[in-house]
Short mmCIF file of C-alpha atoms in Angstrom, two decimals:
data_model
loop_
_atom_site.label_atom_id
_atom_site.label_comp_id
_atom_site.label_asym_id
_atom_site.label_seq_id
_atom_site.Cartn_x
_atom_site.Cartn_y
_atom_site.Cartn_z
CA GLN A 1 0.16 0.05 -0.38
CA VAL A 2 1.34 3.57 -0.85
CA ARG A 3 0.55 6.34 1.31
CA LEU A 4 1.15 10.18 0.64
CA VAL A 5 1.03 12.43 3.77
CA GLU A 6 1.09 16.33 3.35
CA SER A 7 2.10 18.70 6.26
CA GLY A 8 2.56 22.20 6.46
CA GLY A 9 -0.66 24.04 6.04
CA ASP A 10 -1.62 26.74 8.25
CA LEU A 11 -3.21 29.87 8.66
CA VAL A 12 -1.13 32.91 7.07
CA GLN A 13 -1.83 36.62 6.50
CA PRO A 14 -1.72 38.22 2.92
CA GLY A 15 1.61 38.64 1.66
CA GLY A 16 3.09 35.65 3.89
CA SER A 17 4.77 32.49 2.87
CA LEU A 18 3.99 28.73 3.47
CA ARG A 19 5.89 25.75 2.80
CA LEU A 20 4.11 22.56 2.24
CA SER A 21 5.65 18.89 2.41
CA CYS A 22 4.76 15.64 0.91
CA ALA A 23 6.21 12.21 1.76
CA ALA A 24 5.73 8.81 0.13
CA SER A 25 5.63 5.72 1.80
CA GLY A 26 5.13 2.05 1.12
CA ILE A 27 6.20 -0.39 -1.09
CA ILE A 28 7.06 2.03 -3.91
CA PHE A 29 9.74 0.88 -6.67
CA SER A 30 9.36 4.25 -8.66
CA ILE A 31 7.63 7.96 -8.72
CA ASN A 32 6.89 9.40 -11.79
CA ASP A 33 5.30 12.74 -11.63
CA MET A 34 4.67 14.42 -8.54
CA GLY A 35 2.10 16.99 -7.81
CA TRP A 36 -0.05 19.64 -5.94
CA TYR A 37 -3.74 20.38 -6.45
CA ARG A 38 -6.48 22.30 -4.52
CA GLN A 39 -9.64 22.74 -3.86
CA ALA A 40 -11.38 25.89 -2.34
CA PRO A 41 -14.84 25.26 -0.83
CA GLY A 42 -17.49 25.35 -3.60
CA LYS A 43 -15.00 24.78 -6.41
CA GLU A 44 -13.59 21.68 -8.18
CA ARG A 45 -9.94 20.60 -7.45
CA GLU A 46 -7.51 22.06 -9.73
CA MET A 47 -3.93 21.89 -10.93
CA VAL A 48 -1.41 24.34 -8.82
CA ALA A 49 2.03 22.53 -9.72
CA ARG A 50 3.83 19.38 -11.14
CA ILE A 51 6.56 18.33 -11.39
CA THR A 52 8.51 15.44 -13.50
CA SER A 53 10.92 12.92 -11.95
CA ILE A 54 13.90 14.92 -13.64
CA GLY A 55 12.71 18.15 -12.22
CA SER A 56 10.76 19.59 -15.30
CA THR A 57 7.86 21.60 -13.70
CA ASN A 58 4.53 22.89 -14.82
CA TYR A 59 2.62 25.74 -12.73
CA ALA A 60 -1.53 26.89 -12.86
CA ASP A 61 -1.19 30.72 -14.43
CA SER A 62 -2.44 31.84 -10.76
CA VAL A 63 0.46 30.72 -8.93
CA LYS A 64 3.20 31.40 -11.59
CA GLY A 65 5.98 33.32 -9.99
CA ARG A 66 4.87 32.50 -6.46
CA PHE A 67 4.63 29.19 -6.00
CA THR A 68 7.74 26.78 -6.30
CA VAL A 69 7.73 23.08 -6.34
CA SER A 70 10.61 20.83 -5.62
CA ARG A 71 11.47 17.25 -4.81
CA ASP A 72 13.66 14.99 -3.13
CA ASN A 73 13.68 11.78 -5.02
CA VAL A 74 16.01 10.05 -2.52
CA LYS A 75 13.70 10.94 0.35
CA LYS A 76 10.29 10.52 -1.91
CA MET A 77 9.10 13.97 -1.02
CA VAL A 78 7.66 16.87 -3.28
CA TYR A 79 7.62 20.18 -1.79
CA LEU A 80 5.27 23.44 -2.44
CA GLN A 81 6.97 26.93 -1.22
CA MET A 82 4.31 29.13 -1.50
CA ASN A 83 5.03 33.07 -1.20
CA SER A 84 2.94 36.26 -1.56
CA LEU A 85 -0.28 34.09 -0.38
CA LYS A 86 -3.48 35.83 -1.45
CA PRO A 87 -6.93 35.19 0.07
CA GLU A 88 -7.77 33.29 -3.25
CA ASP A 89 -5.03 30.98 -2.23
CA THR A 90 -6.95 29.76 0.64
CA ALA A 91 -8.14 25.69 -0.41
CA ARG A 92 -7.28 22.32 1.06
CA TYR A 93 -3.70 21.31 -0.73
CA TYR A 94 -3.59 17.91 -2.23
CA CYS A 95 -0.21 15.76 -3.15
CA ASN A 96 -0.65 13.43 -6.10
CA ALA A 97 1.83 10.85 -7.28
CA LEU A 98 2.06 8.55 -10.33
CA VAL A 99 3.57 5.50 -8.52
CA ARG A 100 4.91 2.11 -9.40
CA THR A 101 5.51 -0.72 -6.85
CA ALA A 102 7.38 -3.39 -9.24
CA PRO A 103 9.37 -3.00 -12.18
CA GLN A 104 7.27 -4.59 -14.54
CA ALA A 105 4.25 -3.16 -12.78
CA GLY A 106 2.10 -0.23 -14.23
CA TYR A 107 2.07 3.49 -12.67
CA PHE A 108 -0.91 4.28 -10.71
CA GLU A 109 -2.33 7.58 -9.31
CA VAL A 110 -2.17 8.40 -5.45
CA TRP A 111 -3.71 11.16 -3.62
CA GLY A 112 -3.18 12.16 -0.09
CA GLN A 113 -5.78 13.66 2.48
CA GLY A 114 -4.73 17.21 1.93
CA THR A 115 -3.50 20.05 4.17
CA LEU A 116 -5.44 23.23 4.87
CA VAL A 117 -4.10 26.61 3.76
CA THR A 118 -6.40 29.67 4.78
CA VAL A 119 -5.16 33.04 3.98
CA PHE A 120 -6.50 35.96 5.64
CA SER A 121 -6.07 39.04 7.53
#
């Protein structure tokens, strides 16, 4: 069984910063893409940032220049550095990864339970 566990969500004022972390555990042979999604109350889940196994990144337009995604392949972790936070960044942030458990196995998608980020003054 593969698990993703997020941490780092908090209450922060506009203009502040937070760093989210996500740790993968379980029987993991390799991890392909990893990423962060968010879901605000009453809205659909949306992609925030993704990073490939070799470090190529992709960001939602709304966070470009403010958020940075990174990963540590040895520790099986992915991070999201969030700067210049705005009230509209308030959401539950979910970690996502494409994982396979054996060399011949296919990749499957895993989601974490999410961590809450609230931005308000």
